């Protein structure tokens, strides 16, 4: 009998998460609850005037969502690709992506060696390398990879997409692709 009593006490404890989480116990108002403190009697407040949601659909959804008005994933980067955008993309890629996908995006990283289930792939050998797809992956996550929508604004994400395209080109570049002076420098370095 005593064992039965102990068991039922333990079970009651399992369902009650406030025992382990003090934030659930603290006094607070839940959404839609009444609150006499405010004149309108509601606990929920109006956001300040002019507040916009992070992912607001602008008149150009292809920029914020990577999809056009008919819901199709875009096939090209929908904002001007400038040097500033590239530099931003490089900074963000090196902060948020390189730890797993490697500094040049080839999937070679210390973290990758520890991810046995599904290591981060080489980003230059994707089945679908289209800018729209990469934007979706960063925005929404993909399989085991988390979304980076909180860390990166849509503008940041397009910057990363643009930089990734440059990285991809750089990894497959031939000597002849470099400007003449750089070619000379590279030849000199290689002792040719
Ligand atoms: C914590 C490690 C990690 C970080 C950080 C990370 N990824 Fe990934 N990424 C993965 C893994 C793992 C996969 C494979 C997921 C799967 O197939 O389930 C993946 C897959 C991808 C894919 C391939 C999707 C496909 O079509 O196969 C792309 C593109 C990609 N990541 C881009 C990025 C970009 C850009 C960033 C930075 C914003 C980033 N990742 C940050 C681990 C990471």
Tab-separated table of C-alpha atoms and ligand atoms in Angstrom:
chain	number	residue	atom	x	y	z
A	1	UNK	CA	0.000	0.000	0.000
A	2	UNK	CA	2.767	2.380	0.965
A	3	UNK	CA	4.513	1.683	-2.316
A	4	UNK	CA	1.326	2.501	-4.196
A	5	UNK	CA	1.027	5.809	-2.382
A	6	UNK	CA	4.631	6.728	-3.206
A	7	UNK	CA	4.031	5.872	-6.843
A	8	UNK	CA	0.957	8.086	-7.089
A	9	UNK	CA	2.799	10.996	-5.448
A	10	UNK	CA	5.657	10.579	-7.918
A	11	UNK	CA	3.256	10.497	-10.854
A	12	UNK	CA	1.529	13.663	-9.729
A	13	UNK	CA	4.967	15.274	-9.644
A	14	UNK	CA	5.739	14.178	-13.220
A	15	UNK	CA	2.800	16.043	-14.712
A	16	UNK	CA	3.501	19.228	-12.796
A	17	UNK	CA	6.334	21.013	-14.581
A	18	UNK	CA	6.168	24.017	-12.238
A	19	UNK	CA	8.206	21.993	-9.766
A	20	UNK	CA	11.245	22.159	-12.028
A	21	UNK	CA	10.532	25.400	-13.846
A	22	UNK	CA	10.175	28.432	-11.547
A	23	UNK	CA	9.278	30.662	-14.517
A	24	UNK	CA	6.040	28.759	-14.873
A	25	UNK	CA	5.198	29.442	-11.221
A	26	UNK	CA	5.849	33.172	-11.216
A	27	UNK	CA	2.852	35.524	-11.286
A	28	UNK	CA	2.042	36.596	-14.828
A	29	UNK	CA	-0.789	37.437	-17.194
A	30	UNK	CA	-1.568	34.993	-19.952
A	31	UNK	CA	-2.635	36.106	-23.462
A	32	UNK	CA	-6.294	37.192	-23.641
A	33	UNK	CA	-6.542	37.404	-19.830
A	34	UNK	CA	-8.196	40.417	-18.178
A	35	UNK	CA	-6.062	43.024	-16.445
A	36	UNK	CA	-7.668	45.895	-14.622
A	37	UNK	CA	-4.398	47.840	-14.604
A	38	UNK	CA	-5.023	49.029	-18.155
A	39	UNK	CA	-7.951	51.171	-19.215
A	40	UNK	CA	-9.102	48.706	-21.849
A	41	UNK	CA	-9.068	45.921	-19.242
A	42	UNK	CA	-6.842	43.661	-21.375
A	43	UNK	CA	-3.487	42.142	-20.452
A	44	UNK	CA	-2.340	42.084	-24.079
A	45	UNK	CA	-0.954	45.398	-25.325
A	46	UNK	CA	-1.024	46.910	-28.786
A	47	UNK	CA	2.473	47.023	-30.310
A	48	UNK	CA	3.770	50.610	-30.598
A	49	UNK	CA	2.632	52.421	-33.720
A	50	UNK	CA	4.808	51.696	-36.735
A	51	UNK	CA	5.939	48.267	-35.470
A	52	UNK	CA	6.526	45.838	-38.333
A	53	UNK	CA	6.918	42.079	-38.085
A	54	UNK	CA	10.391	40.868	-39.064
A	55	UNK	CA	9.058	38.759	-41.916
A	56	UNK	CA	6.401	41.182	-43.143
A	57	UNK	CA	5.341	40.503	-46.697
A	58	UNK	CA	6.468	43.585	-48.523
A	59	UNK	CA	5.319	44.562	-51.965
A	60	UNK	CA	8.205	42.346	-53.077
A	61	UNK	CA	7.713	38.967	-51.377
A	62	UNK	CA	10.572	37.507	-53.431
A	63	UNK	CA	12.974	39.526	-51.261
A	64	UNK	CA	11.517	38.633	-47.852
A	65	UNK	CA	10.404	35.068	-48.562
A	66	UNK	CA	12.407	33.974	-51.617
A	67	UNK	CA	9.115	33.173	-53.369
A	68	UNK	CA	7.311	35.193	-56.009
A	69	UNK	CA	3.625	36.148	-55.820
A	70	UNK	CA	2.532	32.784	-57.161
A	71	UNK	CA	4.548	30.989	-54.463
A	72	UNK	CA	7.312	29.821	-56.822
A	73	UNK	CA	10.842	29.786	-55.400
A	74	UNK	CA	12.862	32.462	-57.210
A	75	UNK	CA	15.737	31.371	-59.430
A	76	UNK	CA	17.873	34.532	-59.177
A	77	UNK	CA	18.988	36.853	-56.373
A	78	UNK	CA	16.247	39.541	-56.266
A	79	UNK	CA	18.425	42.405	-54.964
A	80	UNK	CA	21.412	44.153	-56.586
A	81	UNK	CA	24.634	42.212	-55.990
A	82	UNK	CA	27.176	44.827	-54.979
A	83	UNK	CA	30.613	44.692	-53.412
A	84	UNK	CA	29.035	45.725	-50.072
A	85	UNK	CA	26.588	42.832	-50.300
A	86	UNK	CA	29.449	40.408	-50.995
A	87	UNK	CA	31.459	41.697	-48.023
A	88	UNK	CA	28.392	41.399	-45.782
A	89	UNK	CA	27.794	37.887	-47.109
A	90	UNK	CA	31.358	36.900	-46.397
A	91	UNK	CA	31.169	38.219	-42.818
A	92	UNK	CA	27.874	36.439	-42.127
A	93	UNK	CA	28.974	33.205	-43.818
A	94	UNK	CA	32.142	33.085	-41.779
A	95	UNK	CA	30.209	33.697	-38.554
A	96	UNK	CA	27.194	31.448	-39.091
A	97	UNK	CA	27.956	28.827	-41.737
A	98	UNK	CA	31.702	28.180	-41.870
A	99	UNK	CA	31.825	26.392	-38.510
A	100	UNK	CA	29.969	23.512	-40.127
A	101	UNK	CA	30.362	23.916	-43.900
A	102	UNK	CA	34.003	25.077	-43.793
A	103	UNK	CA	35.501	28.493	-44.601
A	104	UNK	CA	35.310	27.811	-48.344
A	105	UNK	CA	31.994	25.959	-48.108
A	106	UNK	CA	33.444	22.573	-49.043
A	107	UNK	CA	32.124	20.802	-45.943
A	108	UNK	CA	35.567	20.472	-44.365
A	109	UNK	CA	35.333	21.634	-40.757
A	110	UNK	CA	36.084	20.425	-37.272
A	111	UNK	CA	32.383	20.282	-36.471
A	112	UNK	CA	31.744	18.128	-39.551
A	113	UNK	CA	34.148	15.492	-38.252
A	114	UNK	CA	31.952	15.174	-35.153
A	115	UNK	CA	28.621	14.955	-36.963
A	116	UNK	CA	28.268	11.313	-37.782
A	117	UNK	CA	24.548	11.202	-38.526
A	118	UNK	CA	24.574	13.616	-41.439
A	119	UNK	CA	27.697	15.750	-41.828
A	120	UNK	CA	27.236	19.223	-43.349
A	121	UNK	CA	27.564	18.779	-47.128
A	122	UNK	CA	29.973	20.407	-49.542
A	123	UNK	CA	27.995	23.471	-50.654
A	124	UNK	CA	29.607	23.423	-54.098
A	125	UNK	CA	28.153	20.029	-54.948
A	126	UNK	CA	24.479	20.547	-54.191
A	127	UNK	CA	21.833	18.856	-56.279
A	128	UNK	CA	19.945	22.159	-56.309
A	129	UNK	CA	22.378	25.103	-56.060
A	130	UNK	CA	19.787	27.710	-57.128
A	131	UNK	CA	19.878	30.948	-55.079
A	132	UNK	CA	16.198	30.550	-54.186
A	133	UNK	CA	16.770	27.079	-52.745
A	134	UNK	CA	19.753	28.151	-50.646
A	135	UNK	CA	17.695	31.118	-49.365
A	136	UNK	CA	14.920	28.696	-48.372
A	137	UNK	CA	17.382	26.412	-46.579
A	138	UNK	CA	18.792	29.312	-44.533
A	139	UNK	CA	15.307	30.722	-43.841
A	140	UNK	CA	13.480	27.538	-42.952
A	141	UNK	CA	16.175	25.005	-42.144
A	142	UNK	CA	16.719	21.754	-44.030
A	143	UNK	CA	16.629	18.245	-42.566
A	144	UNK	CA	19.042	18.280	-39.659
A	145	UNK	CA	20.113	21.865	-40.273
A	146	UNK	CA	18.378	24.553	-38.222
A	147	UNK	CA	16.857	27.746	-39.615
A	148	UNK	CA	19.028	30.868	-39.410
A	149	UNK	CA	16.076	33.249	-39.867
A	150	UNK	CA	16.519	34.660	-36.366
A	151	UNK	CA	20.207	35.411	-36.776
A	152	UNK	CA	20.073	36.648	-40.382
A	153	UNK	CA	17.649	39.203	-41.852
A	154	UNK	CA	16.388	38.462	-45.392
A	155	UNK	CA	18.985	40.980	-46.652
A	156	UNK	CA	21.756	39.119	-44.768
A	157	UNK	CA	20.519	35.813	-46.209
A	158	UNK	CA	20.688	37.094	-49.795
A	159	UNK	CA	24.185	38.378	-49.018
A	160	UNK	CA	25.202	34.878	-47.878
A	161	UNK	CA	23.620	33.379	-51.009
A	162	UNK	CA	25.585	35.813	-53.209
A	163	UNK	CA	28.844	35.132	-51.384
A	164	UNK	CA	28.291	31.405	-51.702
A	165	UNK	CA	28.033	31.785	-55.469
A	166	UNK	CA	31.360	33.621	-55.485
A	167	UNK	CA	32.896	30.921	-53.287
A	168	UNK	CA	31.626	28.247	-55.662
A	169	UNK	CA	33.199	30.036	-58.609
A	170	UNK	CA	36.451	30.516	-56.741
A	171	UNK	CA	36.699	26.824	-55.937
A	172	UNK	CA	36.434	25.846	-59.591
A	173	UNK	CA	38.520	28.729	-60.942
A	174	UNK	CA	41.326	28.212	-63.448
A	175	UNK	CA	44.474	30.316	-63.576
A	176	UNK	CA	43.221	31.882	-66.816
A	177	UNK	CA	40.137	33.232	-64.957
A	178	UNK	CA	42.297	35.552	-62.832
A	179	UNK	CA	43.208	39.083	-63.965
A	180	UNK	CA	46.614	39.300	-65.711
A	181	UNK	CA	48.477	40.873	-62.769
A	182	UNK	CA	47.128	38.274	-60.338
A	183	UNK	CA	48.072	35.501	-62.785
A	184	UNK	CA	51.607	36.845	-62.822
A	185	UNK	CA	51.710	36.975	-59.026
A	186	UNK	CA	50.370	33.429	-58.712
A	187	UNK	CA	52.911	32.156	-61.277
A	188	UNK	CA	55.695	33.858	-59.376
A	189	UNK	CA	54.510	32.312	-56.102
A	190	UNK	CA	54.423	28.884	-57.699
A	191	UNK	CA	57.947	29.450	-59.013
A	192	UNK	CA	57.002	29.180	-62.680
B	1	LIG	C1	25.537	23.255	-37.061
B	1	LIG	C2	26.047	22.972	-38.378
B	1	LIG	C3	25.531	23.790	-39.553
B	1	LIG	C4	25.551	25.158	-39.712
B	1	LIG	C5	26.079	26.190	-38.744
B	1	LIG	C6	25.007	25.427	-41.030
B	1	LIG	N1	24.652	24.246	-41.630
B	1	LIG	FE1	23.934	24.045	-43.514
B	1	LIG	N2	23.740	22.039	-43.219
B	1	LIG	C7	24.132	21.350	-42.090
B	1	LIG	C8	23.775	19.953	-42.223
B	1	LIG	C9	24.013	18.853	-41.201
B	1	LIG	C10	23.144	19.832	-43.478
B	1	LIG	C11	22.523	18.569	-44.060
B	1	LIG	C12	21.095	18.459	-43.560
B	1	LIG	C13	20.366	17.233	-44.027
B	1	LIG	O1	20.558	16.815	-45.178
B	1	LIG	O2	19.582	16.708	-43.211
B	1	LIG	C14	23.163	21.152	-44.081
B	1	LIG	C15	22.689	21.445	-45.350
B	1	LIG	C16	22.827	22.654	-45.990
B	1	LIG	C17	22.483	22.914	-47.367
B	1	LIG	C18	22.071	21.852	-48.365
B	1	LIG	C19	20.637	21.690	-48.623
B	1	LIG	C20	20.472	20.687	-49.769
B	1	LIG	O3	19.857	21.074	-50.759
B	1	LIG	O4	20.970	19.553	-49.689
B	1	LIG	C21	22.746	24.232	-47.620
B	1	LIG	C22	22.556	24.984	-48.930
B	1	LIG	C23	23.233	24.803	-46.391
B	1	LIG	N3	23.278	23.818	-45.423
B	1	LIG	C24	23.629	26.114	-46.251
B	1	LIG	C25	24.007	26.679	-45.030
B	1	LIG	C26	24.263	28.100	-44.840
B	1	LIG	C27	24.206	29.143	-45.945
B	1	LIG	C28	24.568	28.260	-43.524
B	1	LIG	C29	24.838	29.553	-42.789
B	1	LIG	C30	23.742	30.487	-42.740
B	1	LIG	C31	24.543	26.949	-42.893
B	1	LIG	N4	24.187	26.028	-43.841
B	1	LIG	C32	24.842	26.702	-41.566
B	1	LIG	C33	24.763	21.884	-40.994
B	1	LIG	C34	24.953	23.225	-40.764
